[in-house]
């Protein structure tokens, strides 16, 4: 089904190169500069609406103006050639639907993630398909084989995003790495008759080597978040960006935890979710028994320090995946897409030539 999946994605996103390279819909970080640049480089960029759709209308308007002023070759009529990501437990569905319905260009894709209950995904799926006239394709993120099957049966998504445990930011408390999760999802979906759904791999993929590996495991494309943090288009402070570039050995310098949500006053995530970030004093003090209130107060003080509040000895949240040690410098987002595409195909060719 690999070639068929490629054809499906090419039909939906005809401007994109293969394999499909996607930038994650990171909340507050993935805005028009990042999403637009990734798409114009031959990938698919996502806006990160997250839990608050208050700025969604202005983001879509900004992106629309950009692509109307400088049209993207091969972009289908009526389509805004970027996607939008929603964290379903917090985002307002009715407001979202009204915004998409009013948009002159419909987003190419809607990425749905983290509902309170699986049934909510069906409401989101049906609503977006109706208000966009079927132009906005449905992407649903899952982190287990069981949820992949459940979503495939109930929502019939256009794309499934398979997130492994190495991913930065929010994800399931319990999940496996992409190297075992993805092929098991491929096999399970095929047994149940859902082999036609393209799969996008995410979690720990940082460069062409990771893309090549994901393709051999059954993906038709990949999504990267941490790698794009080290691009000037990502809306983060220089302290955050520096902390990403300086981190190494992500398997031991990052962890999945709820500490960073608590110190930031972020509430509402279902209990089955936590978030991976670079370990710093906020985490270590929590481990030593510091109360949540005291930790939160110190976090507020760190905010006042600006860029100095990040880093191993700082307290500010640096969400990043285990592959963070592979990020060595800040690179424009378009160059990242081009590099990863080029290197993934080169790696596949090299491996094939060995045997």
Coordinates of C-alpha atoms in Angstrom, one line a residue, residues 21-347:
X21 CA 7.4 16.2 5.7
X22 CA 5.1 17.9 8.3
X23 CA 5.7 20.5 10.9
X24 CA 3.8 19.8 14.2
X25 CA 1.0 22.0 15.3
X26 CA 2.8 23.2 18.4
X27 CA 0.5 25.4 20.5
X28 CA 1.6 29.1 20.5
X29 CA 4.8 28.1 18.6
X30 CA 3.5 27.1 15.2
X31 CA 2.1 30.2 13.6
X32 CA 2.1 31.5 10.1
X33 CA 5.8 32.0 9.6
X34 CA 6.6 28.4 10.4
X35 CA 3.5 26.7 8.7
X36 CA 3.8 28.8 5.6
X37 CA 7.5 28.3 5.2
X38 CA 7.3 24.5 5.6
X39 CA 4.5 24.3 3.0
X40 CA 6.3 26.5 0.5
X41 CA 9.4 24.3 0.9
X42 CA 7.4 21.3 -0.3
X43 CA 6.0 20.0 3.0
X44 CA 2.8 20.6 5.0
X45 CA 2.9 23.1 7.7
X46 CA 0.4 23.2 10.6
X47 CA -0.8 26.1 12.7
X48 CA -1.1 25.2 16.4
X49 CA -4.5 26.4 17.5
X50 CA -4.3 24.1 20.5
X51 CA -6.9 24.6 23.3
X52 CA -7.7 28.2 22.5
X53 CA -9.2 29.1 19.1
X54 CA -9.5 32.8 20.1
X55 CA -6.7 33.6 17.5
X56 CA -7.7 31.1 14.9
X57 CA -9.6 33.5 12.7
X58 CA -6.7 35.9 12.6
X59 CA -4.2 33.2 11.9
X60 CA -6.2 31.8 9.0
X61 CA -6.7 35.3 7.6
X62 CA -3.0 36.0 7.8
X63 CA -2.1 32.7 6.1
X64 CA -4.8 33.3 3.4
X65 CA -3.4 36.8 2.7
X66 CA 0.1 35.3 2.3
X67 CA -1.0 32.6 -0.2
X68 CA -3.3 35.0 -2.1
X69 CA -0.5 37.5 -2.5
X70 CA 2.0 34.8 -3.5
X71 CA 0.0 31.8 -4.7
X72 CA 1.5 28.3 -4.2
X73 CA 1.8 26.4 -7.5
X74 CA -0.4 23.3 -7.6
X75 CA -2.5 24.3 -4.6
X76 CA -6.1 23.2 -5.2
X77 CA -8.8 25.9 -5.7
X78 CA -10.5 26.8 -2.4
X79 CA -7.8 25.3 -0.3
X80 CA -5.5 27.0 2.2
X81 CA -2.3 24.9 1.8
X82 CA -1.6 24.5 5.5
X83 CA -3.3 22.6 8.3
X84 CA -4.6 23.5 11.8
X85 CA -4.1 21.4 14.9
X86 CA -6.6 21.3 17.7
X87 CA -6.4 19.9 21.3
X88 CA -9.9 18.7 21.5
X89 CA -10.4 18.7 25.3
X90 CA -10.0 22.4 25.4
X91 CA -10.8 23.9 22.0
X92 CA -14.4 25.1 21.3
X93 CA -15.9 23.1 18.5
X94 CA -18.7 25.4 17.6
X95 CA -16.4 28.4 17.3
X96 CA -14.0 26.4 15.3
X97 CA -16.7 25.3 12.8
X98 CA -18.0 28.8 12.4
X99 CA -14.4 30.1 11.6
X100 CA -13.7 27.3 9.1
X101 CA -17.1 27.8 7.4
X102 CA -16.5 31.5 7.0
X103 CA -13.0 31.1 5.7
X104 CA -12.7 31.8 1.9
X105 CA -10.0 29.2 1.7
X106 CA -10.5 26.0 3.8
X107 CA -7.5 24.6 5.7
X108 CA -6.0 21.6 3.9
X109 CA -6.1 19.5 7.1
X110 CA -7.4 19.5 10.6
X111 CA -5.3 17.6 13.2
X112 CA -7.3 16.3 16.1
X113 CA -5.7 15.3 19.4
X114 CA -6.5 14.5 23.0
X115 CA -10.3 14.5 23.4
X116 CA -11.9 13.9 26.8
X117 CA -13.6 10.9 25.3
X118 CA -13.2 9.1 21.9
X119 CA -16.8 10.0 21.0
X120 CA -15.7 13.7 20.8
X121 CA -13.5 12.9 17.9
X122 CA -16.6 11.9 15.8
X123 CA -18.3 15.2 16.5
X124 CA -15.1 17.1 15.4
X125 CA -14.7 14.9 12.4
X126 CA -18.3 15.2 11.1
X127 CA -18.5 18.9 11.9
X128 CA -15.3 19.9 10.1
X129 CA -16.1 17.7 7.1
X130 CA -19.5 19.4 6.8
X131 CA -18.5 23.0 7.4
X132 CA -15.5 22.7 4.9
X133 CA -17.5 20.9 2.3
X134 CA -15.1 18.0 2.6
X135 CA -12.1 20.2 1.6
X136 CA -10.4 20.0 5.0
X137 CA -9.0 16.5 5.5
X138 CA -9.1 14.9 8.9
X139 CA -5.9 13.9 10.6
X140 CA -6.2 12.2 14.0
X141 CA -3.3 11.6 16.4
X142 CA -3.1 8.3 18.3
X143 CA -0.5 6.7 20.5
X144 CA -1.7 3.1 20.8
X145 CA -2.7 0.3 18.5
X146 CA -6.1 0.1 20.2
X147 CA -6.8 3.8 19.7
X148 CA -5.7 3.6 16.0
X149 CA -8.2 0.8 15.4
X150 CA -11.0 2.6 17.3
X151 CA -10.5 5.9 15.5
X152 CA -10.2 4.1 12.1
X153 CA -13.6 2.4 12.7
X154 CA -15.5 5.4 14.2
X155 CA -14.1 8.4 12.3
X156 CA -12.6 7.0 9.1
X157 CA -9.9 9.6 9.1
X158 CA -8.0 10.7 6.0
X159 CA -4.7 10.3 7.8
X160 CA -3.6 8.7 11.1
X161 CA -0.7 10.3 13.0
X162 CA 1.1 7.7 15.0
X163 CA 2.9 9.3 17.9
X164 CA 5.7 7.3 19.7
X165 CA 6.8 7.8 23.3
X166 CA 10.0 9.8 22.3
X167 CA 7.9 12.8 21.2
X168 CA 8.3 16.1 23.0
X169 CA 5.4 18.0 24.5
X170 CA 2.1 16.3 25.3
X171 CA 1.4 12.7 24.6
X172 CA 0.2 9.5 26.4
X173 CA 1.7 8.6 29.7
X174 CA 1.9 5.0 28.5
X175 CA 3.0 4.3 24.9
X176 CA 5.8 2.7 23.0
X177 CA 8.5 4.0 20.7
X178 CA 7.7 4.5 17.1
X179 CA 10.0 1.6 16.1
X180 CA 7.5 -0.9 17.6
X181 CA 4.3 1.1 17.6
X182 CA 4.2 2.0 14.0
X183 CA 4.6 -1.5 12.4
X184 CA 2.1 -3.0 14.9
X185 CA -0.4 -0.3 13.9
X186 CA 0.3 -1.1 10.2
X187 CA -0.4 -4.8 10.8
X188 CA -3.5 -4.3 13.0
X189 CA -5.1 -1.8 10.6
X190 CA -4.4 -4.1 7.6
X191 CA -6.1 -7.0 9.4
X192 CA -9.2 -4.9 10.0
X193 CA -9.4 -3.6 6.4
X194 CA -8.0 -0.1 7.1
X195 CA -4.8 -0.5 5.1
X196 CA -5.8 2.4 2.8
X197 CA -5.3 5.0 5.5
X198 CA -1.9 6.8 5.2
X199 CA 0.2 6.9 8.4
X200 CA 2.4 9.8 9.5
X201 CA 5.1 8.9 12.0
X202 CA 6.1 11.2 14.8
X203 CA 8.2 11.0 18.0
X204 CA 12.0 11.2 18.0
X205 CA 12.3 11.8 14.2
X206 CA 14.9 14.5 13.7
X207 CA 16.7 14.0 10.3
X208 CA 16.8 12.0 7.1
X209 CA 17.9 8.8 9.0
X210 CA 14.8 8.9 11.1
X211 CA 12.6 9.6 8.1
X212 CA 14.1 6.6 6.2
X213 CA 13.5 4.4 9.2
X214 CA 9.9 5.5 9.5
X215 CA 9.3 4.8 5.8
X216 CA 10.6 1.2 6.2
X217 CA 8.4 0.7 9.2
X218 CA 5.3 1.6 7.2
X219 CA 4.9 5.4 7.3
X220 CA 4.1 7.5 4.3
X221 CA 5.5 10.6 5.8
X222 CA 6.8 12.1 9.1
X223 CA 6.0 14.9 11.4
X224 CA 8.7 16.8 13.3
X225 CA 8.3 19.2 16.2
X226 CA 11.5 19.4 18.2
X227 CA 13.6 19.8 15.0
X228 CA 11.6 22.8 14.0
X229 CA 12.0 24.4 17.4
X230 CA 15.6 25.2 16.2
X231 CA 14.3 27.3 13.4
X232 CA 13.9 31.1 13.4
X233 CA 10.3 30.7 12.3
X234 CA 9.3 29.0 15.6
X235 CA 7.7 31.5 18.0
X236 CA 9.8 30.8 21.1
X237 CA 12.3 32.9 23.1
X238 CA 16.0 32.7 22.4
X239 CA 16.4 31.1 25.8
X240 CA 14.1 28.2 24.8
X241 CA 15.8 27.8 21.4
X242 CA 19.3 27.8 23.1
X243 CA 18.2 25.2 25.6
X244 CA 17.1 22.9 22.7
X245 CA 20.4 23.3 20.8
X246 CA 22.5 22.7 24.0
X247 CA 20.6 19.6 25.2
X248 CA 22.0 16.2 24.5
X249 CA 21.4 12.5 25.4
X250 CA 17.7 13.1 25.4
X251 CA 16.9 9.7 26.8
X252 CA 18.2 10.8 30.2
X253 CA 17.9 14.6 29.9
X254 CA 14.2 14.6 29.1
X255 CA 11.3 12.9 30.8
X256 CA 7.6 12.6 30.6
X257 CA 6.0 14.4 33.5
X258 CA 3.2 16.6 34.7
X259 CA 5.5 18.9 36.6
X260 CA 5.8 21.5 33.9
X261 CA 2.0 21.7 33.5
X262 CA 1.6 22.3 37.2
X263 CA 4.2 25.0 37.5
X264 CA 2.7 26.9 34.5
X265 CA -0.8 26.6 35.9
X266 CA -2.0 24.5 32.9
X267 CA -5.0 22.4 33.9
X268 CA -7.5 20.3 32.0
X269 CA -5.4 17.6 30.4
X270 CA -6.9 14.1 30.7
X271 CA -5.1 11.9 33.2
X272 CA -3.8 9.6 30.4
X273 CA -1.6 12.5 29.2
X274 CA 1.6 14.1 30.4
X275 CA 4.4 15.9 28.6
X276 CA 8.1 15.4 27.7
X277 CA 10.5 18.2 28.4
X278 CA 14.2 18.9 29.1
X279 CA 14.9 18.4 32.8
X280 CA 15.7 21.4 34.9
X281 CA 15.4 22.8 38.4
X282 CA 11.6 22.8 38.3
X283 CA 11.7 19.0 37.8
X284 CA 14.5 18.3 40.2
X285 CA 13.0 20.3 43.0
X286 CA 9.7 18.5 42.5
X287 CA 11.4 15.2 42.8
X288 CA 13.0 16.4 46.1
X289 CA 9.6 17.1 47.6
X290 CA 9.1 20.8 46.9
X291 CA 5.4 21.7 47.1
X292 CA 3.6 22.7 43.9
X293 CA 2.8 26.1 45.2
X294 CA 6.5 26.9 46.0
X295 CA 7.6 25.5 42.7
X296 CA 5.0 27.6 40.9
X297 CA 6.2 30.8 42.7
X298 CA 9.8 30.1 41.7
X299 CA 8.6 29.6 38.1
X300 CA 7.0 33.0 38.2
X301 CA 10.3 34.5 39.3
X302 CA 12.1 32.7 36.5
X303 CA 9.8 34.2 34.0
X304 CA 11.0 37.6 35.0
X305 CA 14.6 36.5 34.2
X306 CA 13.8 36.4 30.5
X307 CA 16.2 34.1 28.5
X308 CA 18.2 33.4 31.6
X309 CA 15.2 31.4 33.0
X310 CA 15.8 28.5 30.6
X311 CA 18.5 25.8 30.6
X312 CA 19.5 23.0 32.9
X313 CA 19.9 25.3 35.9
X314 CA 16.8 27.3 35.0
X315 CA 13.2 26.6 35.6
X316 CA 11.3 27.5 32.4
X317 CA 9.6 24.7 30.4
X318 CA 11.5 23.4 27.4
X319 CA 9.3 20.9 25.8
X320 CA 11.4 18.7 23.5
X321 CA 11.7 15.0 22.5
X322 CA 14.4 12.5 23.1
X323 CA 16.0 13.3 19.8
X324 CA 16.9 16.8 21.0
X325 CA 20.6 15.9 21.1
X326 CA 20.5 15.6 17.3
X327 CA 19.7 19.3 17.0
X328 CA 23.1 21.1 16.8
X329 CA 22.2 24.5 15.3
X330 CA 19.4 26.8 14.3
X331 CA 18.4 26.3 10.6
X332 CA 15.7 28.0 8.6
X333 CA 12.6 25.9 8.4
X334 CA 12.6 25.6 4.7
X335 CA 16.2 24.4 4.7
X336 CA 15.2 21.7 7.3
X337 CA 12.5 20.4 4.9
X338 CA 14.9 20.3 2.0
X339 CA 17.7 18.7 4.0
X340 CA 15.5 16.0 5.5
X341 CA 13.9 15.1 2.1
X342 CA 17.3 14.9 0.4
X343 CA 19.0 13.0 3.1
X344 CA 16.1 10.5 3.6
X345 CA 16.2 9.4 0.0
X346 CA 20.0 9.3 0.1
X347 CA 19.9 7.0 3.2

